[in-house]
PDB file of C-alpha atoms in Angstrom:
ATOM      1  CA  MET O   1      47.552  10.142  34.675  1.00 57.00           C
ATOM      2  CA  GLY O   2      49.834   7.408  34.298  1.00 70.00           C
ATOM      3  CA  LEU O   3      49.303   4.426  32.018  1.00 75.00           C
ATOM      4  CA  LEU O   4      48.607   1.840  35.097  1.00 80.00           C
ATOM      5  CA  ALA O   5      46.250   4.510  36.766  1.00 77.00           C
ATOM      6  CA  ARG O   6      44.322   4.806  33.525  1.00 73.00           C
ATOM      7  CA  ILE O   7      43.911   1.118  33.280  1.00 76.00           C
ATOM      8  CA  ARG O   8      42.836   0.870  36.794  1.00 77.00           C
ATOM      9  CA  LYS O   9      40.372   3.434  36.162  1.00 73.00           C
ATOM     10  CA  GLU O  10      39.016   2.067  32.929  1.00 73.00           C
ATOM     11  CA  TRP O  11      39.590  -1.575  33.560  1.00 83.00           C
ATOM     12  CA  PHE O  12      35.718  -2.305  32.954  1.00 77.00           C
ATOM     13  CA  ILE O  13      35.789  -0.811  29.424  1.00 76.00           C
ATOM     14  CA  ILE O  14      38.949  -2.560  28.570  1.00 84.00           C
ATOM     15  CA  GLY O  15      37.566  -5.717  29.967  1.00 86.00           C
ATOM     16  CA  ILE O  16      34.465  -5.480  27.624  1.00 80.00           C
ATOM     17  CA  VAL O  17      36.766  -5.207  24.584  1.00 83.00           C
ATOM     18  CA  LEU O  18      38.919  -8.180  25.666  1.00 90.00           C
ATOM     19  CA  VAL O  19      35.988 -10.356  26.353  1.00 88.00           C
ATOM     20  CA  ILE O  20      34.325  -9.584  23.202  1.00 83.00           C
ATOM     21  CA  PHE O  21      37.669 -10.094  21.160  1.00 89.00           C
ATOM     22  CA  TRP O  22      37.983 -13.569  23.016  1.00 92.00           C
ATOM     23  CA  ALA O  23      34.554 -14.555  22.305  1.00 87.00           C
ATOM     24  CA  LYS O  24      35.160 -13.768  18.652  1.00 85.00           C
ATOM     25  CA  LEU O  25      38.209 -15.953  18.642  1.00 90.00           C
ATOM     26  CA  GLN O  26      36.952 -18.719  20.979  1.00 87.00           C
ATOM     27  CA  PRO O  27      32.974 -18.708  21.118  1.00 88.00           C
ATOM     28  CA  SER O  28      32.835 -22.407  21.547  1.00 90.00           C
ATOM     29  CA  ILE O  29      34.075 -22.039  25.017  1.00 91.00           C
ATOM     30  CA  GLY O  30      31.208 -19.896  26.515  1.00 88.00           C
ATOM     31  CA  VAL O  31      28.418 -20.971  24.116  1.00 87.00           C
ATOM     32  CA  LYS O  32      25.464 -22.877  25.758  1.00 83.00           C
ATOM     33  CA  GLY O  33      26.573 -26.518  26.117  1.00 86.00           C
ATOM     34  CA  GLY O  34      30.220 -25.565  26.129  1.00 89.00           C
ATOM     35  CA  PRO O  35      32.930 -25.797  28.829  1.00 91.00           C
ATOM     36  CA  LEU O  36      31.817 -22.987  30.579  1.00 90.00           C
ATOM     37  CA  LYS O  37      28.159 -24.182  30.779  1.00 90.00           C
ATOM     38  CA  PRO O  38      26.640 -20.658  30.796  1.00 86.00           C
ATOM     39  CA  GLU O  39      23.174 -22.257  30.929  1.00 84.00           C
ATOM     40  CA  VAL O  40      24.129 -23.218  34.771  1.00 86.00           C
ATOM     41  CA  THR O  41      27.055 -20.760  35.444  1.00 87.00           C
ATOM     42  CA  VAL O  42      25.352 -17.723  34.050  1.00 82.00           C
ATOM     43  CA  ALA O  43      21.462 -18.466  34.144  1.00 79.00           C
ATOM     44  CA  TYR O  44      21.778 -19.610  37.890  1.00 84.00           C
ATOM     45  CA  ILE O  45      25.249 -19.052  39.605  1.00 88.00           C
ATOM     46  CA  ALA O  46      26.081 -15.576  38.150  1.00 85.00           C
ATOM     47  CA  VAL O  47      22.608 -14.206  38.337  1.00 80.00           C
ATOM     48  CA  SER O  48      22.191 -15.296  42.019  1.00 86.00           C
ATOM     49  CA  LEU O  49      25.472 -13.902  42.718  1.00 87.00           C
ATOM     50  CA  ILE O  50      24.448 -10.751  41.575  1.00 81.00           C
ATOM     51  CA  PHE O  51      21.439 -10.697  43.741  1.00 81.00           C
ATOM     52  CA  PHE O  52      23.295 -12.042  46.826  1.00 89.00           C
ATOM     53  CA  ASN O  53      25.696  -9.192  46.143  1.00 85.00           C
ATOM     54  CA  SER O  54      22.849  -6.714  46.008  1.00 81.00           C
ATOM     55  CA  GLY O  55      21.386  -8.080  49.266  1.00 83.00           C
ATOM     56  CA  LEU O  56      24.649  -8.085  50.981  1.00 87.00           C
ATOM     57  CA  SER O  57      25.338  -4.442  50.027  1.00 82.00           C
ATOM     58  CA  LEU O  58      21.998  -2.866  50.275  1.00 80.00           C
ATOM     59  CA  LYS O  59      20.439  -1.571  53.493  1.00 80.00           C
ATOM     60  CA  THR O  60      16.961  -3.161  54.512  1.00 81.00           C
ATOM     61  CA  GLU O  61      15.475   0.433  54.706  1.00 80.00           C
ATOM     62  CA  GLU O  62      16.702   1.207  51.043  1.00 78.00           C
ATOM     63  CA  LEU O  63      15.019  -2.031  49.856  1.00 79.00           C
ATOM     64  CA  THR O  64      11.866  -1.084  51.680  1.00 81.00           C
ATOM     65  CA  SER O  65      12.017   2.339  50.223  1.00 79.00           C
ATOM     66  CA  ALA O  66      12.404   1.007  46.708  1.00 76.00           C
ATOM     67  CA  LEU O  67       9.237  -1.189  47.141  1.00 78.00           C
ATOM     68  CA  LEU O  68       7.078   1.921  48.105  1.00 81.00           C
ATOM     69  CA  HIS O  69       8.517   3.991  45.243  1.00 86.00           C
ATOM     70  CA  VAL O  70       5.143   3.441  43.281  1.00 87.00           C
ATOM     71  CA  ARG O  71       5.578   6.260  40.781  1.00 91.00           C
ATOM     72  CA  LEU O  72       8.796   4.919  39.648  1.00 93.00           C
ATOM     73  CA  HIS O  73       7.578   1.582  39.255  1.00 91.00           C
ATOM     74  CA  LEU O  74       4.584   2.695  37.296  1.00 92.00           C
ATOM     75  CA  PHE O  75       6.898   4.939  35.057  1.00 94.00           C
ATOM     76  CA  VAL O  76       9.177   1.967  34.180  1.00 92.00           C
ATOM     77  CA  GLN O  77       6.640  -0.504  33.631  1.00 90.00           C
ATOM     78  CA  SER O  78       4.237   1.553  31.722  1.00 92.00           C
ATOM     79  CA  PHE O  79       7.251   2.923  29.375  1.00 94.00           C
ATOM     80  CA  THR O  80       8.570  -0.762  28.992  1.00 91.00           C
ATOM     81  CA  LEU O  81       5.339  -2.784  28.588  1.00 88.00           C
ATOM     82  CA  ILE O  82       3.154   0.014  26.858  1.00 92.00           C
ATOM     83  CA  PHE O  83       5.154   3.246  25.312  1.00 95.00           C
ATOM     84  CA  PHE O  84       8.095   0.920  23.924  1.00 95.00           C
ATOM     85  CA  PRO O  85       5.756  -1.502  22.100  1.00 94.00           C
ATOM     86  CA  LEU O  86       3.643   1.248  20.594  1.00 96.00           C
ATOM     87  CA  ALA O  87       6.405   3.444  19.618  1.00 96.00           C
ATOM     88  CA  VAL O  88       8.289   0.398  17.865  1.00 95.00           C
ATOM     89  CA  TRP O  89       4.884  -0.534  16.354  1.00 94.00           C
ATOM     90  CA  LEU O  90       4.543   2.940  14.767  1.00 95.00           C
ATOM     91  CA  LEU O  91       8.251   2.839  13.533  1.00 94.00           C
ATOM     92  CA  LEU O  92       7.747  -0.394  11.862  1.00 92.00           C
ATOM     93  CA  ARG O  93       4.663   1.085  10.061  1.00 92.00           C
ATOM     94  CA  VAL O  94       7.434   3.325   8.271  1.00 92.00           C
ATOM     95  CA  LEU O  95      10.048   0.468   7.936  1.00 90.00           C
ATOM     96  CA  ALA O  96       7.682  -1.810   6.393  1.00 88.00           C
ATOM     97  CA  LEU O  97       7.899   0.607   3.408  1.00 88.00           C
ATOM     98  CA  THR O  98      11.507  -0.270   2.885  1.00 85.00           C
ATOM     99  CA  ALA O  99      13.256  -3.237   1.586  1.00 81.00           C
ATOM    100  CA  ILE O 100      14.049  -4.678   5.216  1.00 83.00           C
ATOM    101  CA  ASP O 101      13.043  -8.154   5.503  1.00 82.00           C
ATOM    102  CA  GLN O 102       9.338  -8.234   7.016  1.00 84.00           C
ATOM    103  CA  TRP O 103      10.246 -11.211   9.414  1.00 84.00           C
ATOM    104  CA  LEU O 104      13.188  -9.224  10.890  1.00 86.00           C
ATOM    105  CA  LEU O 105      10.531  -6.334  11.619  1.00 89.00           C
ATOM    106  CA  LYS O 106       8.385  -8.928  13.334  1.00 88.00           C
ATOM    107  CA  GLY O 107      11.254  -9.832  15.466  1.00 88.00           C
ATOM    108  CA  LEU O 108      11.593  -6.131  16.303  1.00 91.00           C
ATOM    109  CA  GLN O 109       8.100  -6.003  17.405  1.00 90.00           C
ATOM    110  CA  THR O 110       8.593  -8.858  19.250  1.00 87.00           C
ATOM    111  CA  VAL O 111      11.520  -7.611  21.209  1.00 89.00           C
ATOM    112  CA  SER O 112       9.732  -4.420  21.948  1.00 90.00           C
ATOM    113  CA  CYS O 113       7.064  -6.652  24.022  1.00 86.00           C
ATOM    114  CA  MET O 114       9.858  -8.209  26.228  1.00 84.00           C
ATOM    115  CA  PRO O 115      10.190  -7.283  29.968  1.00 80.00           C
ATOM    116  CA  PRO O 116      13.558  -5.879  31.522  1.00 81.00           C
ATOM    117  CA  PRO O 117      16.241  -8.574  32.211  1.00 78.00           C
ATOM    118  CA  VAL O 118      16.969  -9.816  35.814  1.00 69.00           C
ATOM    119  CA  SER O 119      20.443  -9.244  35.475  1.00 75.00           C
ATOM    120  CA  SER O 120      22.150  -6.533  33.060  1.00 82.00           C
ATOM    121  CA  ALA O 121      19.733  -3.628  34.133  1.00 87.00           C
ATOM    122  CA  VAL O 122      20.555  -4.337  37.826  1.00 87.00           C
ATOM    123  CA  ILE O 123      24.540  -4.768  37.451  1.00 86.00           C
ATOM    124  CA  LEU O 124      24.455  -1.482  35.304  1.00 90.00           C
ATOM    125  CA  THR O 125      22.647   0.691  37.765  1.00 91.00           C
ATOM    126  CA  LYS O 126      24.683  -0.567  40.475  1.00 88.00           C
ATOM    127  CA  ALA O 127      27.950  -0.003  38.503  1.00 87.00           C
ATOM    128  CA  VAL O 128      26.903   3.674  38.218  1.00 90.00           C
ATOM    129  CA  GLY O 129      25.704   3.948  41.755  1.00 88.00           C
ATOM    130  CA  GLY O 130      21.923   4.414  40.939  1.00 91.00           C
ATOM    131  CA  ASN O 131      18.860   3.172  42.753  1.00 91.00           C
ATOM    132  CA  GLU O 132      19.744  -0.625  42.808  1.00 89.00           C
ATOM    133  CA  ALA O 133      17.096  -1.590  44.743  1.00 89.00           C
ATOM    134  CA  ALA O 134      14.347  -0.045  42.348  1.00 90.00           C
ATOM    135  CA  ALA O 135      16.102  -1.755  39.399  1.00 90.00           C
ATOM    136  CA  ILE O 136      15.931  -5.137  41.398  1.00 87.00           C
ATOM    137  CA  PHE O 137      12.178  -4.592  41.758  1.00 87.00           C
ATOM    138  CA  ASN O 138      11.285  -3.440  38.293  1.00 85.00           C
ATOM    139  CA  SER O 139      13.509  -6.139  36.605  1.00 81.00           C
ATOM    140  CA  ALA O 140      12.194  -9.088  38.529  1.00 78.00           C
ATOM    141  CA  PHE O 141       8.551  -7.643  38.511  1.00 77.00           C
ATOM    142  CA  GLY O 142       8.645  -6.892  34.789  1.00 70.00           C
ATOM    143  CA  SER O 143       9.625 -10.506  33.956  1.00 67.00           C
ATOM    144  CA  PHE O 144       7.276 -11.827  36.461  1.00 69.00           C
ATOM    145  CA  LEU O 145       4.257  -9.931  35.034  1.00 64.00           C
ATOM    146  CA  LEU O 146       4.739 -10.583  31.421  1.00 61.00           C
ATOM    147  CA  GLY O 147       5.778 -14.100  32.053  1.00 55.00           C
ATOM    148  CA  SER O 148       2.876 -14.909  33.916  1.00 55.00           C
ATOM    149  CA  SER O 149       0.461 -13.684  31.157  1.00 54.00           C
ATOM    150  CA  SER O 150       2.196 -15.141  28.324  1.00 53.00           C
ATOM    151  CA  SER O 151       2.548 -18.729  26.997  1.00 52.00           C
ATOM    152  CA  VAL O 152       5.529 -19.471  28.763  1.00 54.00           C
ATOM    153  CA  PRO O 153       4.920 -22.109  31.675  1.00 59.00           C
ATOM    154  CA  PHE O 154       4.254 -19.803  34.872  1.00 56.00           C
ATOM    155  CA  SER O 155       5.694 -22.322  37.214  1.00 66.00           C
ATOM    156  CA  SER O 156       9.184 -22.489  35.431  1.00 66.00           C
ATOM    157  CA  ILE O 157       9.197 -18.505  35.551  1.00 62.00           C
ATOM    158  CA  PHE O 158       8.224 -18.133  39.105  1.00 70.00           C
ATOM    159  CA  THR O 159      10.708 -20.928  40.172  1.00 76.00           C
ATOM    160  CA  GLN O 160      13.736 -19.413  38.339  1.00 73.00           C
ATOM    161  CA  LEU O 161      12.870 -15.915  39.527  1.00 71.00           C
ATOM    162  CA  PHE O 162      12.427 -17.075  43.066  1.00 79.00           C
ATOM    163  CA  MET O 163      15.603 -19.151  43.156  1.00 84.00           C
ATOM    164  CA  THR O 164      17.936 -16.686  41.372  1.00 81.00           C
ATOM    165  CA  VAL O 165      16.450 -13.447  42.620  1.00 78.00           C
ATOM    166  CA  VAL O 166      14.385 -13.697  45.793  1.00 82.00           C
ATOM    167  CA  VAL O 167      16.380 -16.367  47.823  1.00 88.00           C
ATOM    168  CA  PRO O 168      19.887 -14.941  47.223  1.00 88.00           C
ATOM    169  CA  LEU O 169      18.518 -11.434  47.824  1.00 85.00           C
ATOM    170  CA  ILE O 170      16.939 -12.459  51.284  1.00 89.00           C
ATOM    171  CA  LEU O 171      20.166 -14.646  52.033  1.00 93.00           C
ATOM    172  CA  GLY O 172      22.283 -11.353  51.207  1.00 90.00           C
ATOM    173  CA  GLN O 173      20.122  -9.498  53.793  1.00 89.00           C
ATOM    174  CA  VAL O 174      20.524 -11.934  56.353  1.00 91.00           C
ATOM    175  CA  CYS O 175      24.167 -12.101  56.135  1.00 92.00           C
ATOM    176  CA  ARG O 176      24.409  -8.307  56.112  1.00 89.00           C
ATOM    177  CA  GLY O 177      22.778  -8.543  59.459  1.00 87.00           C
ATOM    178  CA  PHE O 178      25.416 -10.514  60.939  1.00 88.00           C
ATOM    179  CA  LEU O 179      28.198  -8.647  59.042  1.00 87.00           C
ATOM    180  CA  ARG O 180      26.890  -5.313  59.434  1.00 84.00           C
ATOM    181  CA  GLU O 181      29.862  -3.633  61.124  1.00 85.00           C
ATOM    182  CA  PHE O 182      32.255  -5.471  59.083  1.00 86.00           C
ATOM    183  CA  LEU O 183      30.966  -4.201  55.703  1.00 84.00           C
ATOM    184  CA  GLU O 184      30.415  -0.743  56.979  1.00 81.00           C
ATOM    185  CA  ARG O 185      34.166  -0.735  58.391  1.00 84.00           C
ATOM    186  CA  ARG O 186      35.827  -2.445  55.345  1.00 82.00           C
ATOM    187  CA  LYS O 187      33.474  -1.448  52.569  1.00 81.00           C
ATOM    188  CA  PRO O 188      33.978  -4.564  50.176  1.00 84.00           C
ATOM    189  CA  PRO O 189      34.027  -3.754  46.421  1.00 81.00           C
ATOM    190  CA  PHE O 190      30.468  -4.685  45.630  1.00 80.00           C
ATOM    191  CA  GLY O 191      30.235  -2.740  42.480  1.00 76.00           C
ATOM    192  CA  ALA O 192      33.588  -4.570  41.079  1.00 81.00           C
ATOM    193  CA  VAL O 193      32.294  -7.754  41.982  1.00 83.00           C
ATOM    194  CA  SER O 194      29.139  -7.162  39.814  1.00 76.00           C
ATOM    195  CA  SER O 195      30.950  -5.527  37.047  1.00 78.00           C
ATOM    196  CA  ALA O 196      33.366  -8.719  36.977  1.00 84.00           C
ATOM    197  CA  VAL O 197      30.172 -10.900  36.662  1.00 83.00           C
ATOM    198  CA  LEU O 198      28.732  -8.690  33.905  1.00 78.00           C
ATOM    199  CA  LEU O 199      32.037  -9.110  31.982  1.00 84.00           C
ATOM    200  CA  MET O 200      31.337 -12.878  32.183  1.00 86.00           C
ATOM    201  CA  ILE O 201      27.715 -12.326  30.911  1.00 81.00           C
ATOM    202  CA  ILE O 202      28.892 -10.224  28.042  1.00 78.00           C
ATOM    203  CA  TYR O 203      31.294 -12.905  27.198  1.00 86.00           C
ATOM    204  CA  THR O 204      29.026 -15.785  27.093  1.00 84.00           C
ATOM    205  CA  THR O 205      26.443 -13.460  25.352  1.00 76.00           C
ATOM    206  CA  PHE O 206      28.909 -12.721  22.512  1.00 79.00           C
ATOM    207  CA  CYS O 207      29.941 -16.357  22.445  1.00 85.00           C
ATOM    208  CA  ASP O 208      26.219 -17.251  21.580  1.00 78.00           C
ATOM    209  CA  THR O 209      26.197 -14.388  19.294  1.00 72.00           C
ATOM    210  CA  PHE O 210      29.318 -15.187  17.198  1.00 79.00           C
ATOM    211  CA  SER O 211      28.287 -18.927  16.988  1.00 81.00           C
ATOM    212  CA  ASN O 212      24.854 -18.592  16.237  1.00 70.00           C
ATOM    213  CA  PRO O 213      23.989 -19.646  12.537  1.00 66.00           C
ATOM    214  CA  ASN O 214      20.807 -17.573  12.318  1.00 57.00           C
ATOM    215  CA  ILE O 215      22.968 -14.299  12.367  1.00 57.00           C
ATOM    216  CA  GLU O 216      24.223 -15.149   8.962  1.00 57.00           C
ATOM    217  CA  LEU O 217      22.144 -13.022   7.038  1.00 61.00           C
ATOM    218  CA  ASP O 218      22.032 -10.582   4.138  1.00 68.00           C
ATOM    219  CA  PRO O 219      24.825  -8.204   5.099  1.00 75.00           C
ATOM    220  CA  THR O 220      22.707  -5.245   4.376  1.00 79.00           C
ATOM    221  CA  SER O 221      19.656  -6.233   6.404  1.00 78.00           C
ATOM    222  CA  LEU O 222      21.911  -7.073   9.188  1.00 79.00           C
ATOM    223  CA  LEU O 223      23.591  -3.935   9.287  1.00 86.00           C
ATOM    224  CA  LEU O 224      20.381  -2.021   9.077  1.00 88.00           C
ATOM    225  CA  VAL O 225      18.710  -4.029  11.825  1.00 88.00           C
ATOM    226  CA  VAL O 226      22.070  -3.367  14.111  1.00 90.00           C
ATOM    227  CA  LEU O 227      21.639   0.494  13.418  1.00 93.00           C
ATOM    228  CA  ILE O 228      17.841   0.326  14.096  1.00 93.00           C
ATOM    229  CA  ILE O 229      18.513  -1.415  17.204  1.00 94.00           C
ATOM    230  CA  PHE O 230      21.085   1.022  18.624  1.00 94.00           C
ATOM    231  CA  SER O 231      19.049   3.843  17.366  1.00 95.00           C
ATOM    232  CA  ILE O 232      15.955   2.665  19.396  1.00 95.00           C
ATOM    233  CA  GLN O 233      18.291   2.148  22.594  1.00 95.00           C
ATOM    234  CA  ILE O 234      19.969   5.382  22.443  1.00 95.00           C
ATOM    235  CA  SER O 235      16.490   7.280  21.637  1.00 96.00           C
ATOM    236  CA  PHE O 236      14.784   5.516  24.426  1.00 96.00           C
ATOM    237  CA  MET O 237      17.630   6.291  26.974  1.00 96.00           C
ATOM    238  CA  LEU O 238      17.626   9.894  25.922  1.00 96.00           C
ATOM    239  CA  LEU O 239      13.846   9.893  26.118  1.00 96.00           C
ATOM    240  CA  THR O 240      13.555   8.119  29.554  1.00 96.00           C
ATOM    241  CA  PHE O 241      16.440  10.337  30.822  1.00 95.00           C
ATOM    242  CA  ALA O 242      14.675  13.546  29.649  1.00 95.00           C
ATOM    243  CA  PHE O 243      11.435  12.380  31.207  1.00 93.00           C
ATOM    244  CA  SER O 244      12.751  11.367  34.541  1.00 93.00           C
ATOM    245  CA  THR O 245      15.098  14.487  34.900  1.00 92.00           C
ATOM    246  CA  ARG O 246      12.614  17.055  33.797  1.00 90.00           C
ATOM    247  CA  SER O 247      11.360  19.761  36.295  1.00 84.00           C
ATOM    248  CA  GLY O 248       8.841  18.418  38.606  1.00 83.00           C
ATOM    249  CA  SER O 249       9.513  14.902  37.995  1.00 83.00           C
ATOM    250  CA  ARG O 250      10.627  14.268  41.780  1.00 87.00           C
ATOM    251  CA  PHE O 251      12.908  11.622  40.562  1.00 92.00           C
ATOM    252  CA  SER O 252      16.438  11.572  42.184  1.00 91.00           C
ATOM    253  CA  PRO O 253      19.594  11.273  39.963  1.00 93.00           C
ATOM    254  CA  ALA O 254      19.883   7.569  41.340  1.00 93.00           C
ATOM    255  CA  ASP O 255      16.202   6.982  40.460  1.00 94.00           C
ATOM    256  CA  THR O 256      16.824   8.229  36.779  1.00 95.00           C
ATOM    257  CA  VAL O 257      19.830   5.783  36.509  1.00 95.00           C
ATOM    258  CA  ALA O 258      17.405   2.809  37.256  1.00 94.00           C
ATOM    259  CA  ILE O 259      14.712   4.283  35.183  1.00 95.00           C
ATOM    260  CA  VAL O 260      17.022   4.645  32.073  1.00 95.00           C
ATOM    261  CA  PHE O 261      18.452   0.998  32.229  1.00 94.00           C
ATOM    262  CA  CYS O 262      14.989  -0.804  33.400  1.00 92.00           C
ATOM    263  CA  SER O 263      13.201   0.866  30.798  1.00 93.00           C
ATOM    264  CA  THR O 264      15.203   0.317  27.834  1.00 93.00           C
ATOM    265  CA  HIS O 265      16.431  -3.182  28.466  1.00 91.00           C
ATOM    266  CA  LYS O 266      14.934  -6.361  27.296  1.00 89.00           C
ATOM    267  CA  SER O 267      15.194  -9.912  28.458  1.00 81.00           C
ATOM    268  CA  LEU O 268      16.661 -12.508  26.290  1.00 73.00           C
ATOM    269  CA  THR O 269      16.272 -15.136  29.089  1.00 64.00           C
ATOM    270  CA  LEU O 270      12.458 -14.956  28.802  1.00 67.00           C
ATOM    271  CA  GLY O 271      12.397 -13.749  25.131  1.00 72.00           C
ATOM    272  CA  ILE O 272      13.863 -16.722  23.545  1.00 67.00           C
ATOM    273  CA  PRO O 273      11.276 -19.241  25.035  1.00 63.00           C
ATOM    274  CA  MET O 274       8.339 -17.081  24.324  1.00 67.00           C
ATOM    275  CA  LEU O 275       9.383 -16.604  20.696  1.00 72.00           C
ATOM    276  CA  LYS O 276       9.841 -20.536  20.483  1.00 64.00           C
ATOM    277  CA  ILE O 277       6.412 -20.982  22.059  1.00 61.00           C
ATOM    278  CA  VAL O 278       4.533 -18.175  20.163  1.00 67.00           C
ATOM    279  CA  PHE O 279       6.072 -18.836  16.877  1.00 70.00           C
ATOM    280  CA  GLU O 280       6.279 -22.563  16.933  1.00 64.00           C
ATOM    281  CA  GLY O 281       5.985 -24.242  13.660  1.00 65.00           C
ATOM    282  CA  TYR O 282       7.014 -20.964  11.636  1.00 68.00           C
ATOM    283  CA  GLU O 283       9.734 -21.408   9.184  1.00 66.00           C
ATOM    284  CA  HIS O 284      10.799 -18.035   9.573  1.00 70.00           C
ATOM    285  CA  LEU O 285      11.352 -18.514  13.402  1.00 70.00           C
ATOM    286  CA  SER O 286      15.282 -17.865  13.063  1.00 68.00           C
ATOM    287  CA  LEU O 287      14.884 -14.627  11.308  1.00 75.00           C
ATOM    288  CA  ILE O 288      12.219 -13.448  13.990  1.00 81.00           C
ATOM    289  CA  SER O 289      14.736 -14.217  16.557  1.00 78.00           C
ATOM    290  CA  VAL O 290      17.508 -12.316  15.003  1.00 81.00           C
ATOM    291  CA  PRO O 291      16.728  -8.843  16.561  1.00 88.00           C
ATOM    292  CA  LEU O 292      16.331 -10.254  19.985  1.00 84.00           C
ATOM    293  CA  LEU O 293      19.673 -11.954  19.683  1.00 79.00           C
ATOM    294  CA  ILE O 294      21.264  -8.525  18.473  1.00 85.00           C
ATOM    295  CA  TYR O 295      19.286  -6.465  20.909  1.00 89.00           C
ATOM    296  CA  HIS O 296      20.595  -8.358  24.056  1.00 84.00           C
ATOM    297  CA  PRO O 297      24.475  -7.761  23.751  1.00 84.00           C
ATOM    298  CA  ALA O 298      23.971  -4.448  22.135  1.00 88.00           C
ATOM    299  CA  GLN O 299      22.210  -3.274  25.234  1.00 90.00           C
ATOM    300  CA  ILE O 300      24.934  -4.785  27.351  1.00 87.00           C
ATOM    301  CA  LEU O 301      27.700  -3.279  25.413  1.00 87.00           C
ATOM    302  CA  LEU O 302      25.906   0.246  25.234  1.00 92.00           C
ATOM    303  CA  GLY O 303      25.035   0.357  28.721  1.00 91.00           C
ATOM    304  CA  SER O 304      28.547  -0.659  29.790  1.00 88.00           C
ATOM    305  CA  VAL O 305      30.212   1.809  27.595  1.00 89.00           C
ATOM    306  CA  LEU O 306      27.940   4.673  29.042  1.00 92.00           C
ATOM    307  CA  VAL O 307      28.597   3.657  32.580  1.00 90.00           C
ATOM    308  CA  PRO O 308      31.496   6.161  33.256  1.00 90.00           C
ATOM    309  CA  THR O 309      29.541   9.037  31.490  1.00 92.00           C
ATOM    310  CA  ILE O 310      26.131   8.349  33.425  1.00 93.00           C
ATOM    311  CA  ARG O 311      28.235   7.946  36.649  1.00 91.00           C
ATOM    312  CA  SER O 312      29.893  11.361  36.018  1.00 91.00           C
ATOM    313  CA  TRP O 313      26.605  12.915  35.466  1.00 93.00           C
ATOM    314  CA  MET O 314      24.875  11.537  38.591  1.00 90.00           C
ATOM    315  CA  THR O 315      28.006  12.413  40.715  1.00 87.00           C
ATOM    316  CA  SER O 316      27.769  16.021  39.486  1.00 89.00           C
ATOM    317  CA  ARG O 317      24.096  16.172  40.081  1.00 83.00           C
ATOM    318  CA  GLN O 318      24.501  14.643  43.705  1.00 72.00           C
ATOM    319  CA  LYS O 319      26.791  17.307  44.918  1.00 64.00           C
ATOM    320  CA  PRO O 320      24.505  20.158  44.921  1.00 59.00           C
ATOM    321  CA  ILE O 321      21.842  18.115  46.544  1.00 54.00           C
ATOM    322  CA  GLN O 322      24.324  16.806  49.251  1.00 53.00           C
ATOM    323  CA  ALA O 323      25.709  20.393  49.661  1.00 49.00           C
ATOM    324  CA  PHE O 324      22.049  21.842  49.990  1.00 44.00           C
ATOM    325  CA  SER O 325      21.195  19.144  52.597  1.00 47.00           C
ATOM    326  CA  VAL O 326      24.307  20.067  54.667  1.00 44.00           C
ATOM    327  CA  HIS O 327      23.507  23.793  54.394  1.00 48.00           C
ATOM    328  CA  ASN O 328      19.951  23.264  55.694  1.00 48.00           C
TER     329      ASN O 328
END
């Protein structure tokens, strides 16, 4: 395979490296309040584009089927909002015996209680070719469920989710109705569009990370927290993968992809406002926020790097299924 062909194939991974490098060099461009205005371009325009893109690319019957996939939804929500916090709580009981800053550990516990984000899990699921419709439902539902039961103003959560998820998704479906033949004939690169949007999200996320003064901690504590976060993510991704692919699980490979990403990703968009409300007045709020500020870019980075591997696995698993279907 020639160099250009390799670059075309691995453009997304190369893009991740480049945007992180650029964020390190010029964090002021993509930071909140900077020229790129991520609080608008990412929080609203980019997320809306993701779900409009999903609405345009997904068949209506796929969305309907995903909505009725109750077992998958129960698995994701139970893992995210029950098992995840409990498992981290048990882990922190052990880590409390170490020299790691206790406020950082409280921050880790807070991260574990967050719902999945409404963007990254969906984009990564789509990039792999997983059950995108199920990812959309679980990401939005998790944020709505936890947000409505927390101290964060319910109306603001509902409005943002409605305007950036529901409306673009419906508009995409409406447009698909008019453009169905064109879309099926030309097959636009929906996945590439979502991946490009994800690169923008990665860039602005790392701009915030590199420019955030709260990250300036004791190097040892910071390194340990980073290692713990990556360990948690990898362990839980493997755990959800093992559970959803075990004999008798009745989850398809596409379902497994959605489960892995939705069950292990945590929302920064909802998390930061919740932290500011729940821990208002705490002098250690900045320390409590650090694990979430690390977890968010870490999950995007790890998920993005694993996209080719998971896609290869899913493709290999789907071939026997398709062959069996044709044979029968």
